[in-house]
Structure formats: structure tokens, C-alpha cells
mmCIF file of C-alpha atoms and ligand atoms in Angstrom:
data_model
loop_
_atom_site.group_PDB
_atom_site.id
_atom_site.type_symbol
_atom_site.label_atom_id
_atom_site.label_comp_id
_atom_site.label_asym_id
_atom_site.label_seq_id
_atom_site.Cartn_x
_atom_site.Cartn_y
_atom_site.Cartn_z
ATOM 1 C CA MET A 1 17.474 85.983 14.231
ATOM 2 C CA ASN A 2 16.479 85.139 10.653
ATOM 3 C CA ASP A 3 13.769 82.654 9.509
ATOM 4 C CA GLY A 4 16.255 80.219 8.088
ATOM 5 C CA CYS A 5 18.380 79.847 11.238
ATOM 6 C CA ILE A 6 18.286 76.570 13.120
ATOM 7 C CA ALA A 7 16.474 77.841 16.243
ATOM 8 C CA ALA A 8 13.637 79.399 14.224
ATOM 9 C CA VAL A 9 13.249 76.412 11.945
ATOM 10 C CA LEU A 10 13.120 74.047 14.841
ATOM 11 C CA ARG A 11 10.594 76.160 16.777
ATOM 12 C CA ALA A 12 8.280 76.410 13.817
ATOM 13 C CA ALA A 13 8.507 72.690 13.255
ATOM 14 C CA GLN A 14 7.731 71.936 16.787
ATOM 15 C CA VAL A 15 4.520 73.993 16.653
ATOM 16 C CA ARG A 16 3.316 71.948 13.629
ATOM 17 C CA LEU A 17 4.029 68.652 15.276
ATOM 18 C CA VAL A 18 1.283 69.044 17.981
ATOM 19 C CA ASN A 19 0.062 65.485 17.386
ATOM 20 C CA SER A 20 3.351 63.927 18.269
ATOM 21 C CA ASP A 21 4.148 62.870 21.840
ATOM 22 C CA SER A 22 7.612 64.378 21.316
ATOM 23 C CA PRO A 23 7.490 67.434 18.963
ATOM 24 C CA ARG A 24 10.862 68.835 19.871
ATOM 25 C CA ALA A 25 12.756 65.624 19.758
ATOM 26 C CA ASP A 26 11.108 64.651 16.375
ATOM 27 C CA ALA A 27 12.066 67.942 14.845
ATOM 28 C CA GLU A 28 15.642 67.784 16.069
ATOM 29 C CA ILE A 29 16.081 64.214 14.961
ATOM 30 C CA LEU A 30 14.781 64.942 11.516
ATOM 31 C CA LEU A 31 16.915 68.091 11.106
ATOM 32 C CA ALA A 32 19.941 66.301 12.363
ATOM 33 C CA HIS A 33 19.369 63.627 9.738
ATOM 34 C CA VAL A 34 19.072 66.209 7.058
ATOM 35 C CA ILE A 35 22.166 68.204 7.938
ATOM 36 C CA GLY A 36 24.216 65.154 8.969
ATOM 37 C CA LYS A 37 25.109 66.586 12.401
ATOM 38 C CA PRO A 38 24.522 65.387 15.881
ATOM 39 C CA ARG A 39 21.538 67.000 17.855
ATOM 40 C CA SER A 40 24.035 68.652 20.087
ATOM 41 C CA TYR A 41 25.060 70.965 17.172
ATOM 42 C CA PHE A 42 21.662 72.709 17.535
ATOM 43 C CA MET A 43 22.499 73.811 21.132
ATOM 44 C CA ALA A 44 25.862 75.017 20.083
ATOM 45 C CA TRP A 45 24.777 76.847 16.953
ATOM 46 C CA PRO A 46 21.131 77.957 17.243
ATOM 47 C CA GLU A 47 21.920 81.051 15.026
ATOM 48 C CA ALA A 48 23.465 79.078 12.149
ATOM 49 C CA ALA A 49 21.814 79.456 8.777
ATOM 50 C CA LEU A 50 20.434 76.438 6.851
ATOM 51 C CA SER A 51 20.752 76.301 3.084
ATOM 52 C CA ALA A 52 17.654 76.413 0.973
ATOM 53 C CA PHE A 53 18.250 72.795 0.079
ATOM 54 C CA GLU A 54 18.448 71.787 3.775
ATOM 55 C CA VAL A 55 15.289 73.745 4.575
ATOM 56 C CA ALA A 56 13.463 72.074 1.623
ATOM 57 C CA ALA A 57 14.664 68.558 2.556
ATOM 58 C CA PHE A 58 13.572 69.129 6.228
ATOM 59 C CA GLU A 59 10.209 70.491 5.098
ATOM 60 C CA ALA A 60 9.608 67.330 2.967
ATOM 61 C CA LEU A 61 10.214 65.134 6.015
ATOM 62 C CA LEU A 62 8.276 67.307 8.291
ATOM 63 C CA VAL A 63 5.101 67.159 6.249
ATOM 64 C CA ARG A 64 5.297 63.297 6.330
ATOM 65 C CA ARG A 65 5.844 63.390 10.134
ATOM 66 C CA VAL A 66 2.841 65.743 10.537
ATOM 67 C CA ALA A 67 0.888 63.046 8.639
ATOM 68 C CA GLY A 68 1.934 60.435 11.169
ATOM 69 C CA GLU A 69 4.735 58.585 9.601
ATOM 70 C CA PRO A 70 7.200 57.419 12.321
ATOM 71 C CA VAL A 71 10.451 59.196 12.705
ATOM 72 C CA ALA A 72 12.415 55.918 12.458
ATOM 73 C CA TYR A 73 10.893 55.259 8.975
ATOM 74 C CA LEU A 74 11.638 58.853 7.841
ATOM 75 C CA ILE A 75 15.345 58.661 8.830
ATOM 76 C CA GLY A 76 15.591 54.825 8.139
ATOM 77 C CA SER A 77 17.171 53.830 11.509
ATOM 78 C CA ARG A 78 16.458 53.222 15.213
ATOM 79 C CA GLY A 79 18.791 52.444 18.025
ATOM 80 C CA PHE A 80 18.219 49.165 20.026
ATOM 81 C CA TYR A 81 20.379 47.745 22.759
ATOM 82 C CA GLY A 82 23.284 50.034 21.586
ATOM 83 C CA LEU A 83 23.031 48.893 18.027
ATOM 84 C CA ASP A 84 22.070 51.209 15.113
ATOM 85 C CA LEU A 85 19.505 49.266 13.137
ATOM 86 C CA ALA A 86 18.152 50.038 9.664
ATOM 87 C CA VAL A 87 14.355 49.978 9.641
ATOM 88 C CA SER A 88 11.769 50.290 6.811
ATOM 89 C CA PRO A 89 7.959 49.960 6.753
ATOM 90 C CA ALA A 90 8.578 46.219 6.175
ATOM 91 C CA VAL A 91 9.543 45.838 9.838
ATOM 92 C CA LEU A 92 8.288 46.705 13.342
ATOM 93 C CA ILE A 93 10.229 49.622 14.722
ATOM 94 C CA PRO A 94 12.196 48.220 17.690
ATOM 95 C CA ARG A 95 10.797 49.356 21.059
ATOM 96 C CA PRO A 96 12.789 50.204 24.223
ATOM 97 C CA GLU A 97 10.728 47.722 26.315
ATOM 98 C CA THR A 98 12.016 44.900 24.069
ATOM 99 C CA GLU A 99 15.426 45.416 25.628
ATOM 100 C CA LEU A 100 13.930 43.734 28.655
ATOM 101 C CA LEU A 101 13.429 40.604 26.598
ATOM 102 C CA VAL A 102 17.115 40.765 25.601
ATOM 103 C CA GLU A 103 18.332 41.246 29.131
ATOM 104 C CA ALA A 104 16.109 38.305 30.347
ATOM 105 C CA ALA A 105 17.521 36.140 27.688
ATOM 106 C CA LEU A 106 21.087 37.072 28.471
ATOM 107 C CA GLU A 107 20.604 36.284 32.184
ATOM 108 C CA ARG A 108 19.366 32.817 31.455
ATOM 109 C CA LEU A 109 21.593 31.701 28.591
ATOM 110 C CA PRO A 110 24.064 28.877 29.635
ATOM 111 C CA ILE A 111 27.662 29.973 29.928
ATOM 112 C CA LYS A 112 28.734 27.434 27.323
ATOM 113 C CA PRO A 113 28.323 27.959 23.588
ATOM 114 C CA CYS A 114 24.610 27.457 22.850
ATOM 115 C CA ARG A 115 21.872 27.786 20.252
ATOM 116 C CA ILE A 116 19.174 30.449 20.211
ATOM 117 C CA ALA A 117 16.200 30.975 17.925
ATOM 118 C CA ASP A 118 14.369 34.276 17.463
ATOM 119 C CA LEU A 119 10.900 33.750 15.892
ATOM 120 C CA GLY A 120 9.446 36.724 14.105
ATOM 121 C CA THR A 121 12.773 38.592 14.025
ATOM 122 C CA GLY A 122 11.571 41.651 11.947
ATOM 123 C CA SER A 123 14.484 44.020 11.771
ATOM 124 C CA GLY A 124 16.593 41.377 13.476
ATOM 125 C CA ALA A 125 16.760 43.539 16.727
ATOM 126 C CA ILE A 126 16.609 40.706 19.321
ATOM 127 C CA ALA A 127 18.752 38.216 17.379
ATOM 128 C CA LEU A 128 21.348 40.776 16.603
ATOM 129 C CA ALA A 129 21.480 42.096 20.164
ATOM 130 C CA LEU A 130 21.961 38.574 21.438
ATOM 131 C CA ALA A 131 24.545 37.761 18.837
ATOM 132 C CA SER A 132 26.454 40.938 19.758
ATOM 133 C CA GLU A 133 26.496 40.136 23.472
ATOM 134 C CA ARG A 134 27.144 36.331 22.936
ATOM 135 C CA PRO A 135 29.491 35.988 20.004
ATOM 136 C CA ASP A 136 29.955 32.302 20.998
ATOM 137 C CA ALA A 137 26.245 31.477 20.462
ATOM 138 C CA GLN A 138 24.711 30.329 17.260
ATOM 139 C CA VAL A 139 21.714 32.399 16.513
ATOM 140 C CA VAL A 140 18.976 31.458 14.050
ATOM 141 C CA ALA A 141 16.316 34.092 13.227
ATOM 142 C CA VAL A 142 12.954 33.372 11.478
ATOM 143 C CA ASP A 143 10.551 35.629 9.820
ATOM 144 C CA ALA A 144 7.528 34.953 7.562
ATOM 145 C CA SER A 145 8.247 38.120 5.637
ATOM 146 C CA PRO A 146 10.903 38.054 2.877
ATOM 147 C CA GLU A 147 10.963 41.862 2.900
ATOM 148 C CA ALA A 148 11.640 41.893 6.652
ATOM 149 C CA LEU A 149 14.528 39.382 6.182
ATOM 150 C CA VAL A 150 16.123 41.698 3.713
ATOM 151 C CA VAL A 151 16.249 44.440 6.350
ATOM 152 C CA ALA A 152 17.432 42.074 9.087
ATOM 153 C CA GLN A 153 20.186 40.663 6.758
ATOM 154 C CA GLU A 154 21.296 44.318 5.975
ATOM 155 C CA ASN A 155 21.490 44.985 9.606
ATOM 156 C CA ALA A 156 23.654 41.780 10.287
ATOM 157 C CA ARG A 157 26.081 42.825 7.433
ATOM 158 C CA ASN A 158 26.382 46.430 8.735
ATOM 159 C CA LEU A 159 27.019 45.261 12.293
ATOM 160 C CA ASN A 160 29.197 42.396 11.143
ATOM 161 C CA LEU A 161 27.221 39.914 13.209
ATOM 162 C CA ALA A 162 26.646 36.315 12.243
ATOM 163 C CA VAL A 163 23.017 35.283 12.284
ATOM 164 C CA ASP A 164 21.395 32.516 10.356
ATOM 165 C CA PHE A 165 18.216 34.015 8.890
ATOM 166 C CA ARG A 166 15.496 31.902 7.658
ATOM 167 C CA LEU A 167 12.049 32.403 5.960
ATOM 168 C CA GLY A 168 9.204 30.694 7.702
ATOM 169 C CA ASP A 169 6.182 30.801 9.976
ATOM 170 C CA TRP A 170 7.275 30.450 13.551
ATOM 171 C CA CYS A 171 8.887 26.986 14.190
ATOM 172 C CA SER A 172 8.401 25.949 10.456
ATOM 173 C CA GLY A 173 11.521 28.034 9.852
ATOM 174 C CA LEU A 174 13.471 25.631 12.078
ATOM 175 C CA ALA A 175 14.909 22.382 10.873
ATOM 176 C CA ASN A 176 15.326 19.173 12.861
ATOM 177 C CA GLU A 177 17.496 20.823 15.483
ATOM 178 C CA ARG A 178 17.295 21.813 19.297
ATOM 179 C CA PHE A 179 17.922 25.160 20.920
ATOM 180 C CA GLU A 180 18.847 26.102 24.501
ATOM 181 C CA MET A 181 16.548 29.121 24.118
ATOM 182 C CA ILE A 182 13.740 30.440 21.811
ATOM 183 C CA VAL A 183 12.721 34.039 22.101
ATOM 184 C CA SER A 184 9.956 35.965 20.407
ATOM 185 C CA ASN A 185 8.360 39.360 20.305
ATOM 186 C CA PRO A 186 5.399 38.210 18.265
ATOM 187 C CA PRO A 187 2.371 40.228 17.171
ATOM 188 C CA TYR A 188 0.136 40.424 20.200
ATOM 189 C CA ILE A 189 -2.366 43.114 19.757
ATOM 190 C CA ARG A 190 -6.045 42.220 19.501
ATOM 191 C CA ALA A 191 -7.278 42.424 15.833
ATOM 192 C CA ASP A 192 -10.091 44.800 16.814
ATOM 193 C CA ASP A 193 -7.918 47.020 19.048
ATOM 194 C CA ALA A 194 -8.561 50.734 18.152
ATOM 195 C CA HIS A 195 -4.900 51.521 18.614
ATOM 196 C CA LEU A 196 -4.116 49.795 15.351
ATOM 197 C CA ALA A 197 -5.750 52.633 13.446
ATOM 198 C CA GLN A 198 -4.117 55.426 15.462
ATOM 199 C CA GLY A 199 -0.858 57.291 15.513
ATOM 200 C CA ASP A 200 2.482 55.682 14.388
ATOM 201 C CA VAL A 201 1.450 52.081 14.387
ATOM 202 C CA ARG A 202 -0.760 52.668 11.332
ATOM 203 C CA PHE A 203 2.501 52.727 9.324
ATOM 204 C CA GLU A 204 3.840 49.500 10.729
ATOM 205 C CA PRO A 205 3.216 46.000 9.200
ATOM 206 C CA THR A 206 -0.080 44.639 10.613
ATOM 207 C CA MET A 207 1.417 41.123 10.575
ATOM 208 C CA ALA A 208 3.946 42.278 13.075
ATOM 209 C CA LEU A 209 1.250 43.837 15.465
ATOM 210 C CA ALA A 210 -2.056 42.118 15.358
ATOM 211 C CA SER A 211 -2.721 38.486 16.258
ATOM 212 C CA GLY A 212 -6.301 37.291 16.396
ATOM 213 C CA ALA A 213 -9.349 38.038 18.564
ATOM 214 C CA ASP A 214 -7.478 38.052 21.856
ATOM 215 C CA GLY A 215 -3.947 38.979 20.420
ATOM 216 C CA LEU A 216 -2.586 35.543 21.534
ATOM 217 C CA ASP A 217 -2.788 33.558 18.334
ATOM 218 C CA ALA A 218 0.992 33.810 17.589
ATOM 219 C CA ILE A 219 1.989 33.081 21.246
ATOM 220 C CA ARG A 220 -0.391 30.017 21.268
ATOM 221 C CA ALA A 221 1.159 28.799 17.948
ATOM 222 C CA ILE A 222 4.719 29.328 19.210
ATOM 223 C CA ILE A 223 3.911 27.504 22.533
ATOM 224 C CA ALA A 224 2.485 24.597 20.671
ATOM 225 C CA CYS A 225 5.571 24.119 18.452
ATOM 226 C CA ALA A 226 8.480 25.304 20.640
ATOM 227 C CA PRO A 227 8.864 22.294 22.958
ATOM 228 C CA GLN A 228 9.998 19.923 20.087
ATOM 229 C CA TYR A 229 12.693 22.458 19.107
ATOM 230 C CA LEU A 230 14.014 23.094 22.742
ATOM 231 C CA SER A 231 16.738 21.015 24.544
ATOM 232 C CA PRO A 232 15.811 19.633 27.952
ATOM 233 C CA GLY A 233 16.001 22.685 30.334
ATOM 234 C CA GLY A 234 15.622 25.124 27.414
ATOM 235 C CA TRP A 235 13.922 28.447 27.837
ATOM 236 C CA LEU A 236 11.070 29.982 25.950
ATOM 237 C CA LEU A 237 10.687 33.821 26.431
ATOM 238 C CA PHE A 238 7.929 36.092 25.025
ATOM 239 C CA GLU A 239 7.311 39.795 24.974
ATOM 240 C CA HIS A 240 3.515 40.410 25.241
ATOM 241 C CA GLY A 241 0.821 43.022 25.868
ATOM 242 C CA TYR A 242 0.607 44.849 29.208
ATOM 243 C CA ASP A 243 -2.479 42.769 30.245
ATOM 244 C CA GLN A 244 -1.533 39.349 28.845
ATOM 245 C CA ALA A 245 1.132 37.991 31.418
ATOM 246 C CA GLU A 246 -1.385 35.826 33.179
ATOM 247 C CA ALA A 247 -2.718 34.311 30.026
ATOM 248 C CA VAL A 248 0.755 33.625 28.682
ATOM 249 C CA ALA A 249 1.855 32.167 31.973
ATOM 250 C CA ALA A 250 -1.172 29.810 31.958
ATOM 251 C CA LEU A 251 -0.473 28.717 28.298
ATOM 252 C CA LEU A 252 3.174 27.935 29.262
ATOM 253 C CA CYS A 253 2.149 25.940 32.455
ATOM 254 C CA ALA A 254 -0.457 23.997 30.454
ATOM 255 C CA VAL A 255 2.114 22.371 28.255
ATOM 256 C CA GLY A 256 4.463 21.573 31.149
ATOM 257 C CA PHE A 257 6.823 24.625 31.271
ATOM 258 C CA VAL A 258 8.340 25.210 34.864
ATOM 259 C CA ALA A 259 9.893 28.239 36.480
ATOM 260 C CA VAL A 260 7.248 30.351 34.769
ATOM 261 C CA GLU A 261 7.778 34.018 35.615
ATOM 262 C CA SER A 262 6.768 37.434 34.280
ATOM 263 C CA LEU A 263 9.053 40.526 34.275
ATOM 264 C CA ILE A 264 8.106 44.162 34.792
ATOM 265 C CA ASP A 265 9.147 46.848 32.149
ATOM 266 C CA LEU A 266 10.239 50.385 32.895
ATOM 267 C CA GLN A 267 6.638 51.498 32.628
ATOM 268 C CA GLY A 268 5.575 49.006 35.437
ATOM 269 C CA HIS A 269 3.841 46.677 33.006
ATOM 270 C CA ALA A 270 4.435 42.838 33.170
ATOM 271 C CA ARG A 271 5.891 42.719 29.584
ATOM 272 C CA VAL A 272 7.892 39.504 29.338
ATOM 273 C CA THR A 273 6.794 36.050 30.454
ATOM 274 C CA LEU A 274 9.103 33.015 30.291
ATOM 275 C CA GLY A 275 9.338 29.386 31.177
ATOM 276 C CA GLN A 276 11.741 26.463 31.098
ATOM 277 C CA LEU A 277 11.186 23.050 29.568
ATOM 278 C CA SER A 278 11.433 20.553 32.399
HETATM 279 N N1 LIG B 301 4.554 46.968 21.722
HETATM 280 C C1 LIG B 301 3.995 47.223 20.425
HETATM 281 C C2 LIG B 301 2.921 48.219 20.466
HETATM 282 O O1 LIG B 301 2.095 48.219 21.360
HETATM 283 C C3 LIG B 301 3.427 45.991 19.777
HETATM 284 C C4 LIG B 301 4.667 45.037 19.424
HETATM 285 C C5 LIG B 301 4.141 43.722 19.138
HETATM 286 O O2 LIG B 301 2.897 43.467 18.799
HETATM 287 N N2 LIG B 301 4.975 42.723 19.221
HETATM 288 O O3 LIG B 301 2.794 49.108 19.655
#
């Protein structure tokens, strides 16, 4: 087996990615991106040689991954709810747990054509997933970052999905209109949380992650403004931190939301809390 063959290159890369949670997967995803083949190719052709150009291009990505840059930013995409989304450092990388929010939203949307708002849309992940599942719905997606909206709009175009993107801070992106549902995966990490300075999140936009001393500033702001944009019986759904369900439920109850409930993600954390305007 020569040094330039796929199996040897992947093995050497894996050893250098000791600080990653998933060294083998990272190496395979980066190499698959460089050579434009699916990961299954490596199983079929471990002895295949790589060109000098491919080895150099892979090495350039590997050095950045070793320094901590997230794989999704290095390859420029991430899968979410069956959609292939473009991502850049202007947007939070969509997380698998956010699919729980999408599922909870889909279960509660009225059968009839309805209006949905996604506040803090980032890459557009939630809005686009909802638009793809409910082509009859009108989806509005708001973000305070013009750079994020460029990415979200590119995703809508690539996926041929109609979402009305607007620049704004939470409800200020909405006009004089009412929605059957407002969803948000806002920033919810405490500003002093040590995790913000560790691992992959260092490369993500702080405005998409951190939200005040207790991490609840954005959620409080949205709960304060959402009722005037919801139809009677309309739903408000949040993703939040693993230890914030009780606080979010209390905030929803305090302004009169009913049917308040928290949902558990695949890791066993209460990750989504929702309520209905009475
Ligand atoms: N779940 C993300 C994390 O812990 C945070 C996402 C968010 O703040 N909305 O890295």
C-alpha cells in the first residue's frame, strides 16, 4: 500500500484529528468533498491512488480542521431535515436536535393554508424545512444579519422553495400581519459560558449563540413581541438550552400562553418548549 492511497491518507488524517469527536468521519467527509465522490467510494477503493493535487487540497482542509474549523464550513454545506443547505461562518451550522422543532411545528400546523414566521432564521434551515413539507403555507423568515440572509436566500433558490426573507430584529422584521405559528431557534447560551471559547462553536457567529447573562434575553424578547403577531390559537415554539425548559415554560405561562409543553430530544434533553395563544 503506498502513502498516497486512500486508506493510508485517511488513516494518517484520523490520527491528526485527535481533538475532534469524530476523526474518521471528518477525514472521510473532507476527502469525499475534495475528490467529488461519496464516502462509500473509500470502502470500495481503499487502494486507489490520489493525485498530488487531491492530496494537497485535502491537506489544506485538514490543517484547518485540526485548528478547529467546523467541517460544515470547510465543505460549505450541511444536511438538515433531508435538505442540503449551504452554510458559511455568517450562519449557525444547523444541528440535528433542531429537527425536533421542525417536527413539533409540523404536528401543530393547521391543515388549511396558513402563515408561519421563523425568527432568527440563519441559514434558513427551519423555514426551508417547513416550506418543503408544507408548500401550501406562507413562510416568512427574519434575521438581523444581512450576511445570514444572503446564505438563506441562496438556499431557498437552490432548493426552489418560496420563503419571504426579511431583515430585522425578532418581530421588528414582521409587518402588520398575523401568523398561525411563530418558531425560533434563537441564541440561548449564557454570555459567560466557557463552551463559547471551545471547539467548533468558536467559529460560529456569537450573535447566533449567546444571549445575555442567563441565555434567555432573545427568548424573553420574542415572547414579549410574539402575541401581537399571532392569530388566536396561534403557536409559539422555541428551541432552547438543555436546562432552560422550566424557565421558558414559565415565561410563556406568564403572558397567558396555554397548552405549554416541553419536548425531549434524542439525547434525552428537554430541548423544545411551546405554547398556544388562548
Ligand atoms: N445548540 C447550540 C449549541 O449548543 C446552540 C444553538 C443556539 O444557541 N441556538 O452549540
